[in-house]
mmCIF file of C-alpha atoms in Angstrom:
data_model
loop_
_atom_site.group_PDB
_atom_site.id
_atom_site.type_symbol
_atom_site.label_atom_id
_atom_site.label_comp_id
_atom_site.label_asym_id
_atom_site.label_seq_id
_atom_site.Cartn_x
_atom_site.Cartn_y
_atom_site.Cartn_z
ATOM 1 C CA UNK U 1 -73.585 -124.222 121.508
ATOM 2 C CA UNK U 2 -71.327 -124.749 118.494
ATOM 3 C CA UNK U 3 -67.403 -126.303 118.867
ATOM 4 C CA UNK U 4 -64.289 -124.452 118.136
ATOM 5 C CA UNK U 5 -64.487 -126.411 114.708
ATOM 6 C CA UNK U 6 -67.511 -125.163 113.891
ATOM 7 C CA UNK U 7 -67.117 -121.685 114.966
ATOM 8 C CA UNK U 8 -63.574 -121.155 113.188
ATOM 9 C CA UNK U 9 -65.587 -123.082 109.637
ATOM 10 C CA UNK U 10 -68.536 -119.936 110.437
ATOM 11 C CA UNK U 11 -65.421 -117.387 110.387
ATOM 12 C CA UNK U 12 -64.133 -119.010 107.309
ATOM 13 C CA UNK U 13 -67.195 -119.217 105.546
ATOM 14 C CA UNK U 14 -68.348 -115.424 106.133
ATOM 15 C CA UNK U 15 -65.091 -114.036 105.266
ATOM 16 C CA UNK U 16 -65.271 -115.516 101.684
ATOM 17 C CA UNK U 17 -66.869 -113.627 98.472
ATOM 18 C CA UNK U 18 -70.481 -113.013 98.082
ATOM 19 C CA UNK U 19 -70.034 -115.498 95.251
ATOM 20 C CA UNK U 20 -68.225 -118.088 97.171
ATOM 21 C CA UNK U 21 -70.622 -117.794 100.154
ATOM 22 C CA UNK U 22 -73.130 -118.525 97.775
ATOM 23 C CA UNK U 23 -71.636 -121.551 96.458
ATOM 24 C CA UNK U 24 -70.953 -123.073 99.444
ATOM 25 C CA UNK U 25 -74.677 -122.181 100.899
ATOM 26 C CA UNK U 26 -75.511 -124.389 97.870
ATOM 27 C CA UNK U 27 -73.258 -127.176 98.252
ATOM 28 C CA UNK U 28 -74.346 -127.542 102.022
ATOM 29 C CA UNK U 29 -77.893 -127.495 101.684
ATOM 30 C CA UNK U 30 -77.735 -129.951 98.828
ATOM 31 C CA UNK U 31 -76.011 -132.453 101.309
ATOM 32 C CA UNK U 32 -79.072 -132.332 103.329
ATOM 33 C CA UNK U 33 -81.438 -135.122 103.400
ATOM 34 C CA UNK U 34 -84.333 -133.166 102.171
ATOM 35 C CA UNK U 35 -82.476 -132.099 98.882
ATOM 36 C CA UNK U 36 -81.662 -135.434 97.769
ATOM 37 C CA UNK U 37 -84.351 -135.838 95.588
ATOM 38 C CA UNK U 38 -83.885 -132.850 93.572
ATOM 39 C CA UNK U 39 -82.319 -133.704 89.934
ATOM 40 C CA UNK U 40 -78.581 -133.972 89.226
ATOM 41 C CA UNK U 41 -79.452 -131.405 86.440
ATOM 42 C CA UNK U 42 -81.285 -128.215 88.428
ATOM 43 C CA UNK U 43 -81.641 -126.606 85.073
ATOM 44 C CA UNK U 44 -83.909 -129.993 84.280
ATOM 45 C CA UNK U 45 -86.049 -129.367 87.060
ATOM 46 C CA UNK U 46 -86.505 -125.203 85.986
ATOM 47 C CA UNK U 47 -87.442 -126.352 82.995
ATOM 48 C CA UNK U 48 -90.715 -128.300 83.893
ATOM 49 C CA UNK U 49 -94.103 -126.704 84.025
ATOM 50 C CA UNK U 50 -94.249 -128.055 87.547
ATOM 51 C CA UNK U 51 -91.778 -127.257 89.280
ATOM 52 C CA UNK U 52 -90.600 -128.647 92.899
ATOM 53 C CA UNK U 53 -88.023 -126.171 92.873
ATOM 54 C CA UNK U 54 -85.060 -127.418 94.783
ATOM 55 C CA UNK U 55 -87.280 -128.734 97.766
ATOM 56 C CA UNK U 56 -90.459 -131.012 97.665
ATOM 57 C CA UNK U 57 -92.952 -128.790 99.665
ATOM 58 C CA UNK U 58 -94.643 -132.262 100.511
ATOM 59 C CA UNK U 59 -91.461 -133.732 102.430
ATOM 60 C CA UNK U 60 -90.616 -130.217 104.269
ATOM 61 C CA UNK U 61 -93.643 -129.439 105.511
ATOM 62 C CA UNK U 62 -95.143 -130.336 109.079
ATOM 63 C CA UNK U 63 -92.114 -131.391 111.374
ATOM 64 C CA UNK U 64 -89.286 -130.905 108.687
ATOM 65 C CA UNK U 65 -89.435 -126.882 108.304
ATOM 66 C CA UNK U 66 -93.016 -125.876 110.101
ATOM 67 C CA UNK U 67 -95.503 -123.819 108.158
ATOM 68 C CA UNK U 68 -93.643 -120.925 107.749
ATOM 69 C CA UNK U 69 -90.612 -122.300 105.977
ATOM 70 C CA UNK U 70 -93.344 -124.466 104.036
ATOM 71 C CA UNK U 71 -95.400 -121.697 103.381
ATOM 72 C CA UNK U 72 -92.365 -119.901 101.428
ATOM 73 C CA UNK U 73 -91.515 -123.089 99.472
ATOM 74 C CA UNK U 74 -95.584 -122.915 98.275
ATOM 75 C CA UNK U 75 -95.268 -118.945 97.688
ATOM 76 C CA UNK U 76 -91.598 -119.722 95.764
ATOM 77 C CA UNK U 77 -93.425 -122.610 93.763
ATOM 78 C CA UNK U 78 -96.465 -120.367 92.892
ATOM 79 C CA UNK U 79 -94.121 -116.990 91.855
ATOM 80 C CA UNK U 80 -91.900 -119.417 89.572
ATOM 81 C CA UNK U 81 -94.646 -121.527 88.110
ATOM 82 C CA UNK U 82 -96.247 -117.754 87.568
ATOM 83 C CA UNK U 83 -92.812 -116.863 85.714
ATOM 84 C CA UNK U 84 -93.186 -119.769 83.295
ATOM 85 C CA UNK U 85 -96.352 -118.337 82.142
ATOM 86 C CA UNK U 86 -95.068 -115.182 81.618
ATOM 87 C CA UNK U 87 -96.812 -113.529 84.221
ATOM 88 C CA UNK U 88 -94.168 -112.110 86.031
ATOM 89 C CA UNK U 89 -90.417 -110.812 84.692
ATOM 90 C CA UNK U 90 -87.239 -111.797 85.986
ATOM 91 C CA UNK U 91 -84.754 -109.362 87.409
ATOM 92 C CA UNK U 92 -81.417 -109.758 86.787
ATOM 93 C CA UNK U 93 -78.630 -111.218 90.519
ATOM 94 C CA UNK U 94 -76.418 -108.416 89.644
ATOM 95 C CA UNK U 95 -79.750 -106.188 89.821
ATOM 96 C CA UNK U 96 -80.782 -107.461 93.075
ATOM 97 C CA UNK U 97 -78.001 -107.420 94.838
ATOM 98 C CA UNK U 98 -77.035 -104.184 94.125
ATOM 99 C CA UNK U 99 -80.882 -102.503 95.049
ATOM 100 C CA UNK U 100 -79.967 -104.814 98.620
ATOM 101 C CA UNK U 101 -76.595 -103.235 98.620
ATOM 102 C CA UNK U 102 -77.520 -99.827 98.051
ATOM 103 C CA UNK U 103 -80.823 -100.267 100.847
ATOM 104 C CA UNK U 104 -78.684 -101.737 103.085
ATOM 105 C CA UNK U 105 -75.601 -99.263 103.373
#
């Protein structure tokens, strides 16, 4: 059961910008123990030819996330380190989020 606090920060937070959501999405997770070891510098850690993404699938996985969250931190590795090799193309946010707009209603 969440506080009043909590619940009124919830109301805030999903009555701000896609953008902003976003942003602060970010900036929570990254205060989470299991994000601390990813790099001051994310666009360092892109740039590698093995990537840990922002998590390290070995910390998250067993009692941390469970298999499934695990699972799509392996399948997120594999699809990016299959990017860098120029076997798959990016698509552009604005892109994305408009084909989920447009599906969605």
């Amino acid at each position: 059961m969440m506080s009043a606090v909590l619940e009124k920060v919830e109301q805030d937070a999903l009555s701000l910008p896609r953008q902003e959501r976003a942003f602060l999405a970010y900036r929570l997770l990254s205060s989470l123990d299991f994000i601390g070891s990813a790099p001051a510098n994310l666009t360092d850690q892109l740039n590698t030819d093995s990537p840990r993404l922002i998590f390290d699938s070995d910390y998250m996985s067993g009692e941390i996330l469970g298999d499934v969250e695990a699972a799509w931190v392996a399948e997120a590795e594999q699809r990016y380190r299959e990017y860098k090799k120029g076997r798959r193309k990016s698509i552009p946010a604005s892109q994305v989020f408009a084909e989920a707009d447009r599906l969605l209603g």
